[in-house]
Short mmCIF file of C-alpha atoms in Angstrom, two decimals:
data_model
loop_
_atom_site.label_atom_id
_atom_site.label_comp_id
_atom_site.label_asym_id
_atom_site.label_seq_id
_atom_site.Cartn_x
_atom_site.Cartn_y
_atom_site.Cartn_z
CA MET A 25 -29.26 37.59 -14.08
CA PRO A 26 -29.77 34.64 -11.67
CA GLU A 27 -29.84 32.21 -14.58
CA THR A 28 -26.67 33.72 -16.04
CA ALA A 29 -24.94 33.64 -12.67
CA GLY A 30 -25.98 30.03 -12.18
CA GLY A 31 -24.67 29.17 -15.62
CA VAL A 32 -21.33 30.81 -14.93
CA ALA A 33 -21.02 29.00 -11.62
CA THR A 34 -21.78 25.67 -13.26
CA ASP A 35 -19.29 26.28 -16.06
CA SER A 36 -16.66 27.28 -13.52
CA GLY A 37 -17.32 24.14 -11.48
CA GLU A 38 -17.08 21.96 -14.56
CA ARG A 39 -13.81 23.57 -15.56
CA GLY A 40 -12.45 23.05 -12.05
CA ALA A 41 -13.48 19.41 -12.04
CA GLY A 42 -11.98 18.93 -15.50
CA ALA A 43 -8.68 20.47 -14.42
CA ALA A 44 -8.56 18.26 -11.32
CA ALA A 45 -9.27 15.16 -13.41
CA ALA A 46 -6.52 16.13 -15.86
CA ALA A 47 -4.07 16.63 -12.99
CA ASP A 48 -4.99 13.22 -11.53
CA ALA A 49 -4.51 11.58 -14.94
CA ALA A 50 -1.10 13.21 -15.40
CA GLN A 51 0.02 12.13 -11.92
CA LEU A 52 -1.19 8.57 -12.46
CA HIS A 53 0.75 8.45 -15.72
CA ASP A 54 3.91 9.69 -13.98
CA THR A 55 3.50 7.01 -11.32
CA GLN A 56 2.94 4.33 -13.94
CA LEU A 57 6.15 5.31 -15.75
CA ALA A 58 8.09 5.28 -12.47
CA PHE A 59 7.09 1.72 -11.66
CA ASP A 60 7.61 0.59 -15.25
CA SER A 61 11.17 1.90 -14.99
CA VAL A 62 12.03 -0.34 -12.03
CA ALA A 63 9.98 -3.44 -12.90
CA ALA A 64 12.96 -5.37 -14.27
CA ASP A 65 14.86 -5.38 -10.97
CA TYR A 66 12.07 -4.84 -8.45
CA ASP A 67 12.46 -8.33 -6.99
CA GLY A 68 15.87 -7.34 -5.60
CA PRO A 69 16.86 -4.82 -2.89
CA ARG A 70 14.40 -2.22 -4.13
CA GLY A 71 11.27 -4.32 -3.82
CA ASN A 72 12.04 -7.50 -1.88
CA ASN A 73 14.87 -7.08 0.61
CA GLU A 74 14.86 -8.63 4.09
CA LEU A 75 12.86 -5.82 5.69
CA ILE A 76 10.24 -5.92 2.95
CA GLN A 77 10.00 -9.69 3.28
CA ARG A 78 9.28 -9.28 6.99
CA MET A 79 6.44 -6.85 6.28
CA ARG A 80 5.18 -9.11 3.50
CA HIS A 81 5.04 -12.03 5.92
CA THR A 82 2.93 -9.98 8.36
CA LEU A 83 0.31 -9.16 5.72
CA ARG A 84 0.19 -12.78 4.62
CA GLU A 85 -0.36 -13.95 8.20
CA VAL A 86 -3.22 -11.49 8.66
CA VAL A 87 -4.97 -12.49 5.42
CA CYS A 88 -4.64 -16.19 6.32
CA ARG A 89 -6.02 -15.48 9.80
CA GLU A 90 -9.04 -13.67 8.36
CA LEU A 91 -9.85 -16.01 5.47
CA PRO A 92 -9.49 -19.77 4.98
CA PRO A 93 -7.75 -21.34 1.96
CA GLY A 94 -10.05 -21.41 -1.04
CA SER A 95 -11.19 -17.84 -0.44
CA ARG A 96 -11.10 -15.66 -3.56
CA LEU A 97 -8.60 -12.81 -3.33
CA LEU A 98 -8.11 -9.60 -5.30
CA ASP A 99 -4.60 -8.12 -5.22
CA LEU A 100 -4.50 -4.35 -5.80
CA GLY A 101 -1.10 -3.17 -6.98
CA CYS A 102 0.43 -6.63 -7.25
CA GLY A 103 3.91 -5.47 -8.30
CA THR A 104 5.88 -8.44 -9.60
CA GLY A 105 3.39 -10.94 -8.22
CA ILE A 106 5.25 -12.24 -5.16
CA ASP A 107 2.21 -11.98 -2.88
CA ALA A 108 -0.18 -13.37 -5.50
CA LEU A 109 2.08 -16.38 -6.05
CA GLY A 110 2.46 -16.93 -2.30
CA PHE A 111 -1.29 -16.93 -1.70
CA ALA A 112 -1.93 -19.22 -4.67
CA GLN A 113 0.60 -21.69 -3.29
CA LEU A 114 -1.44 -21.69 -0.07
CA GLY A 115 -4.65 -22.47 -1.97
CA TYR A 116 -6.15 -18.99 -2.49
CA PRO A 117 -7.32 -18.20 -6.04
CA VAL A 118 -6.11 -14.68 -6.89
CA VAL A 119 -6.88 -11.97 -9.42
CA ALA A 120 -3.71 -9.85 -9.48
CA THR A 121 -3.91 -6.30 -10.83
CA ASP A 122 -1.44 -3.49 -11.35
CA TRP A 123 -1.39 -0.13 -13.13
CA SER A 124 2.15 -0.71 -14.47
CA PRO A 125 2.42 -2.82 -17.65
CA GLY A 126 6.00 -3.66 -16.69
CA MET A 127 4.91 -5.04 -13.33
CA VAL A 128 2.08 -7.00 -14.94
CA ALA A 129 4.54 -8.58 -17.39
CA ARG A 130 6.77 -9.65 -14.49
CA THR A 131 3.78 -11.12 -12.66
CA GLU A 132 2.67 -13.04 -15.72
CA ALA A 133 6.16 -14.48 -16.14
CA ARG A 134 6.31 -15.47 -12.47
CA ILE A 135 2.93 -17.22 -12.60
CA ALA A 136 3.70 -18.94 -15.90
CA GLY A 137 6.80 -20.51 -14.37
CA ALA A 138 5.02 -21.90 -11.32
CA SER A 139 3.00 -25.04 -10.69
CA LEU A 140 0.03 -23.85 -8.65
CA PRO A 141 -2.92 -25.66 -7.03
CA VAL A 142 -5.32 -22.80 -7.83
CA PRO A 143 -5.50 -20.22 -10.63
CA VAL A 144 -4.01 -16.73 -10.70
CA ALA A 145 -5.48 -14.29 -13.24
CA VAL A 146 -3.45 -11.17 -14.05
CA ARG A 147 -4.94 -7.88 -15.22
CA GLN A 148 -3.31 -4.58 -16.17
CA LEU A 149 -5.67 -2.38 -14.20
CA GLY A 150 -5.18 0.58 -11.90
CA ILE A 151 -6.97 0.83 -8.56
CA HIS A 152 -8.74 3.89 -9.96
CA GLN A 153 -10.15 1.61 -12.71
CA LEU A 154 -11.92 -0.96 -10.53
CA ALA A 155 -15.26 -0.10 -12.11
CA ALA A 156 -14.04 -2.09 -15.12
CA LEU A 157 -13.58 -5.25 -13.02
CA ASP A 158 -16.30 -7.83 -12.44
CA GLY A 159 -16.44 -10.71 -10.03
CA SER A 160 -16.97 -11.48 -6.37
CA PHE A 161 -14.14 -11.78 -3.86
CA ASP A 162 -13.87 -12.85 -0.24
CA GLY A 163 -10.91 -10.60 0.42
CA ILE A 164 -9.06 -7.70 -1.17
CA TYR A 165 -5.50 -6.89 -0.17
CA SER A 166 -2.92 -4.31 -1.15
CA ASN A 167 0.68 -4.35 0.01
CA PHE A 168 3.37 -1.64 0.32
CA GLY A 169 1.38 1.47 -0.48
CA PRO A 170 -0.47 1.26 -3.81
CA MET A 171 -3.42 2.77 -1.97
CA ASN A 172 -1.27 5.85 -1.34
CA CYS A 173 -1.28 6.59 -5.08
CA VAL A 174 -5.08 6.53 -5.51
CA PRO A 175 -6.65 9.95 -6.26
CA ASP A 176 -10.15 9.12 -4.95
CA LEU A 177 -10.26 6.69 -2.03
CA ALA A 178 -14.00 7.15 -1.47
CA ALA A 179 -14.71 5.92 -5.01
CA THR A 180 -12.32 3.02 -4.40
CA ALA A 181 -14.22 2.14 -1.22
CA ASP A 182 -17.47 1.97 -3.22
CA GLU A 183 -15.88 -0.34 -5.79
CA CYS A 184 -14.34 -2.56 -3.12
CA ALA A 185 -17.76 -2.89 -1.47
CA ARG A 186 -19.27 -3.84 -4.85
CA LEU A 187 -16.62 -6.50 -5.47
CA LEU A 188 -16.62 -8.04 -2.00
CA ALA A 189 -18.94 -10.84 -0.98
CA PRO A 190 -20.96 -10.30 2.23
CA GLY A 191 -18.61 -10.47 5.20
CA GLY A 192 -15.60 -9.85 2.98
CA VAL A 193 -12.47 -8.16 4.30
CA LEU A 194 -9.95 -5.56 3.17
CA VAL A 195 -6.32 -5.88 4.28
CA PHE A 196 -4.25 -2.87 3.25
CA SER A 197 -0.64 -1.99 3.99
CA VAL A 198 -0.49 1.83 3.71
CA MET A 199 2.37 4.30 4.06
CA GLY A 200 1.80 6.31 7.22
CA ARG A 201 2.26 9.98 7.96
CA ILE A 202 4.54 9.59 11.02
CA CYS A 203 7.70 7.52 10.54
CA PRO A 204 10.14 8.19 13.43
CA TRP A 205 13.02 6.49 11.65
CA GLU A 206 12.58 8.66 8.58
CA LEU A 207 12.29 11.86 10.59
CA GLY A 208 15.49 11.10 12.48
CA TYR A 209 17.45 9.74 9.54
CA TYR A 210 16.95 12.74 7.28
CA ALA A 211 16.98 15.39 10.04
CA LEU A 212 20.41 14.19 11.22
CA ARG A 213 21.66 14.69 7.67
CA GLY A 214 20.25 18.19 7.45
CA ARG A 215 17.65 17.18 4.86
CA PHE A 216 14.75 18.75 6.72
CA GLY A 217 12.51 19.04 3.66
CA ARG A 218 12.84 15.33 2.99
CA ALA A 219 12.29 14.56 6.68
CA ALA A 220 8.97 16.41 6.58
CA VAL A 221 7.68 15.09 3.26
CA ARG A 222 5.01 12.89 4.88
CA ALA A 223 3.46 15.93 6.55
CA ALA A 224 2.33 17.31 3.19
CA ARG A 225 -1.36 17.30 2.35
CA GLY A 226 -2.59 15.93 -0.94
CA ALA A 227 -0.46 14.37 -3.65
CA THR A 228 3.25 14.76 -2.98
CA PRO A 229 5.98 14.11 -5.59
CA VAL A 230 8.44 11.43 -4.48
CA GLY A 231 11.36 10.63 -6.76
CA MET A 232 12.22 7.13 -7.90
CA ASN A 233 14.67 6.20 -10.65
CA ARG A 234 14.50 9.73 -12.17
CA HIS A 235 10.73 9.52 -12.26
CA THR A 236 7.99 10.77 -9.95
CA ILE A 237 5.55 8.80 -7.82
CA TRP A 238 2.64 10.94 -6.66
CA THR A 239 2.01 9.84 -3.10
CA ARG A 240 -0.56 10.68 -0.44
CA TYR A 241 0.35 9.94 3.17
CA TYR A 242 -2.22 9.14 5.86
CA LEU A 243 -2.74 8.70 9.53
CA PRO A 244 -4.80 5.53 10.05
CA ARG A 245 -7.91 7.52 11.02
CA GLU A 246 -7.52 9.72 7.92
CA PHE A 247 -7.34 6.66 5.72
CA HIS A 248 -10.26 4.83 7.29
CA ARG A 249 -12.45 7.93 7.02
CA HIS A 250 -12.75 7.31 3.26
CA PHE A 251 -14.00 3.75 3.88
CA ALA A 252 -16.09 4.28 7.02
CA ALA A 253 -19.47 4.44 5.26
CA ARG A 254 -18.92 1.01 3.71
CA PHE A 255 -16.50 -0.75 6.04
CA GLU A 256 -16.13 -1.37 9.74
CA LEU A 257 -12.61 -0.96 11.13
CA ALA A 258 -11.53 -4.34 12.54
CA GLY A 259 -8.07 -3.22 13.62
CA TYR A 260 -4.70 -1.92 12.55
CA ARG A 261 -1.06 -2.09 13.57
CA ALA A 262 2.23 -0.35 12.83
CA LEU A 263 4.75 -1.88 10.45
CA SER A 264 8.44 -0.96 10.76
CA LEU A 265 8.03 1.30 13.76
CA PHE A 266 11.08 0.15 15.73
CA MET A 267 12.59 -1.68 12.78
CA PRO A 268 14.16 0.58 10.14
CA PRO A 269 12.15 1.16 6.95
CA PRO A 270 13.09 -0.99 3.94
CA TYR A 271 15.31 1.64 2.28
CA LEU A 272 17.63 1.41 5.32
CA VAL A 273 18.32 -2.28 4.74
CA ASP A 274 22.08 -1.60 4.91
CA PHE A 275 21.65 -0.61 8.58
CA TYR A 276 19.76 -3.86 9.17
CA ARG A 277 22.57 -5.86 7.58
CA ARG A 278 25.24 -4.11 9.67
CA HIS A 279 23.31 -4.60 12.93
CA PRO A 280 21.30 -7.83 12.61
CA GLN A 281 21.16 -8.62 16.34
CA LEU A 282 19.96 -5.12 17.26
CA CYS A 283 17.37 -5.21 14.48
CA ASP A 284 16.18 -8.63 15.60
CA ARG A 285 15.41 -7.12 19.01
CA LEU A 286 13.74 -4.13 17.35
CA GLY A 287 11.65 -6.54 15.30
CA ARG A 288 10.40 -8.23 18.46
CA LEU A 289 9.37 -4.81 19.76
CA ASP A 290 7.43 -4.26 16.52
CA ASP A 291 5.66 -7.59 16.97
CA TYR A 292 4.82 -6.94 20.62
CA LEU A 293 4.02 -3.22 20.63
CA GLY A 294 2.85 -2.56 17.08
CA GLU A 295 -0.84 -2.82 18.01
CA TRP A 296 -0.66 -0.59 21.08
CA PRO A 297 -2.65 2.68 21.02
CA LEU A 298 -0.64 5.69 19.83
CA LEU A 299 2.27 3.48 18.74
CA ARG A 300 0.11 1.87 16.05
CA ASP A 301 -0.40 5.33 14.51
CA MET A 302 3.29 5.51 13.61
CA GLY A 303 5.72 3.51 11.52
CA ASP A 304 6.81 3.30 7.91
CA HIS A 305 3.46 1.63 7.09
CA PHE A 306 0.35 0.64 8.96
CA LEU A 307 -1.58 -2.56 8.27
CA MET A 308 -5.35 -2.08 8.41
CA VAL A 309 -8.15 -4.66 8.38
CA MET A 310 -11.71 -3.59 7.49
CA ARG A 311 -14.90 -5.63 7.10
CA ARG A 312 -17.70 -4.85 4.73
CA ARG A 313 -20.77 -3.53 6.54
#
């Protein structure tokens, strides 16, 4: 009887693990299709409006502060390659990766049309597939939430540690759990379910272009917990806490002077305790132990 019971338990565990893996694969495929569907126009208001450019500039400043030109960078979830191109123009060799074939094609076209002082290699590779990547990097960055779509962050942390040279850094822009602008914007419109979407645990379906992106939201401490065994937390800050989130760019355009003042508050207060735990995104820096 004990052997039979043990066998049943093992079979049940294997079936559970198999079902979870199948669910992860299905969700990753949905997310891939969603980003493929918007790749053609992602450089416009959807993926590179004024508010996004401001957040992009902040990540670039942090990476340049942490690592000198010539450092080897790995871009996780490169989108259409704007960040990869920008770093290459500054003298950082980049390997740019994305799970979406459409985004990879846009990145390849962008790089092919540029005269760059250092190389940019482009790979169609999801963050969950980093085990297939070889090389050694001084820094790994990810901008605008690709890390929110990863099913197993602990496994990703292990792969990042493998790929980073000693003393290497991670710089990740991650969608946070508490976004005051989003709570107020949707609550005032009576869309209370949408206002509370970031409070959900686990993978949450978020619509985009009639497709679904499976998204996991984090407080900074929740996110770092998956990396803590391998990486020391160097610091983090809020992004778009006082400024509206990028999908409210029309508000920004109607009230540029107000938003300029709100942006200065973001710059000044975004690293303060408690405040840095909120915002549309948080920007986290970690160093390999």
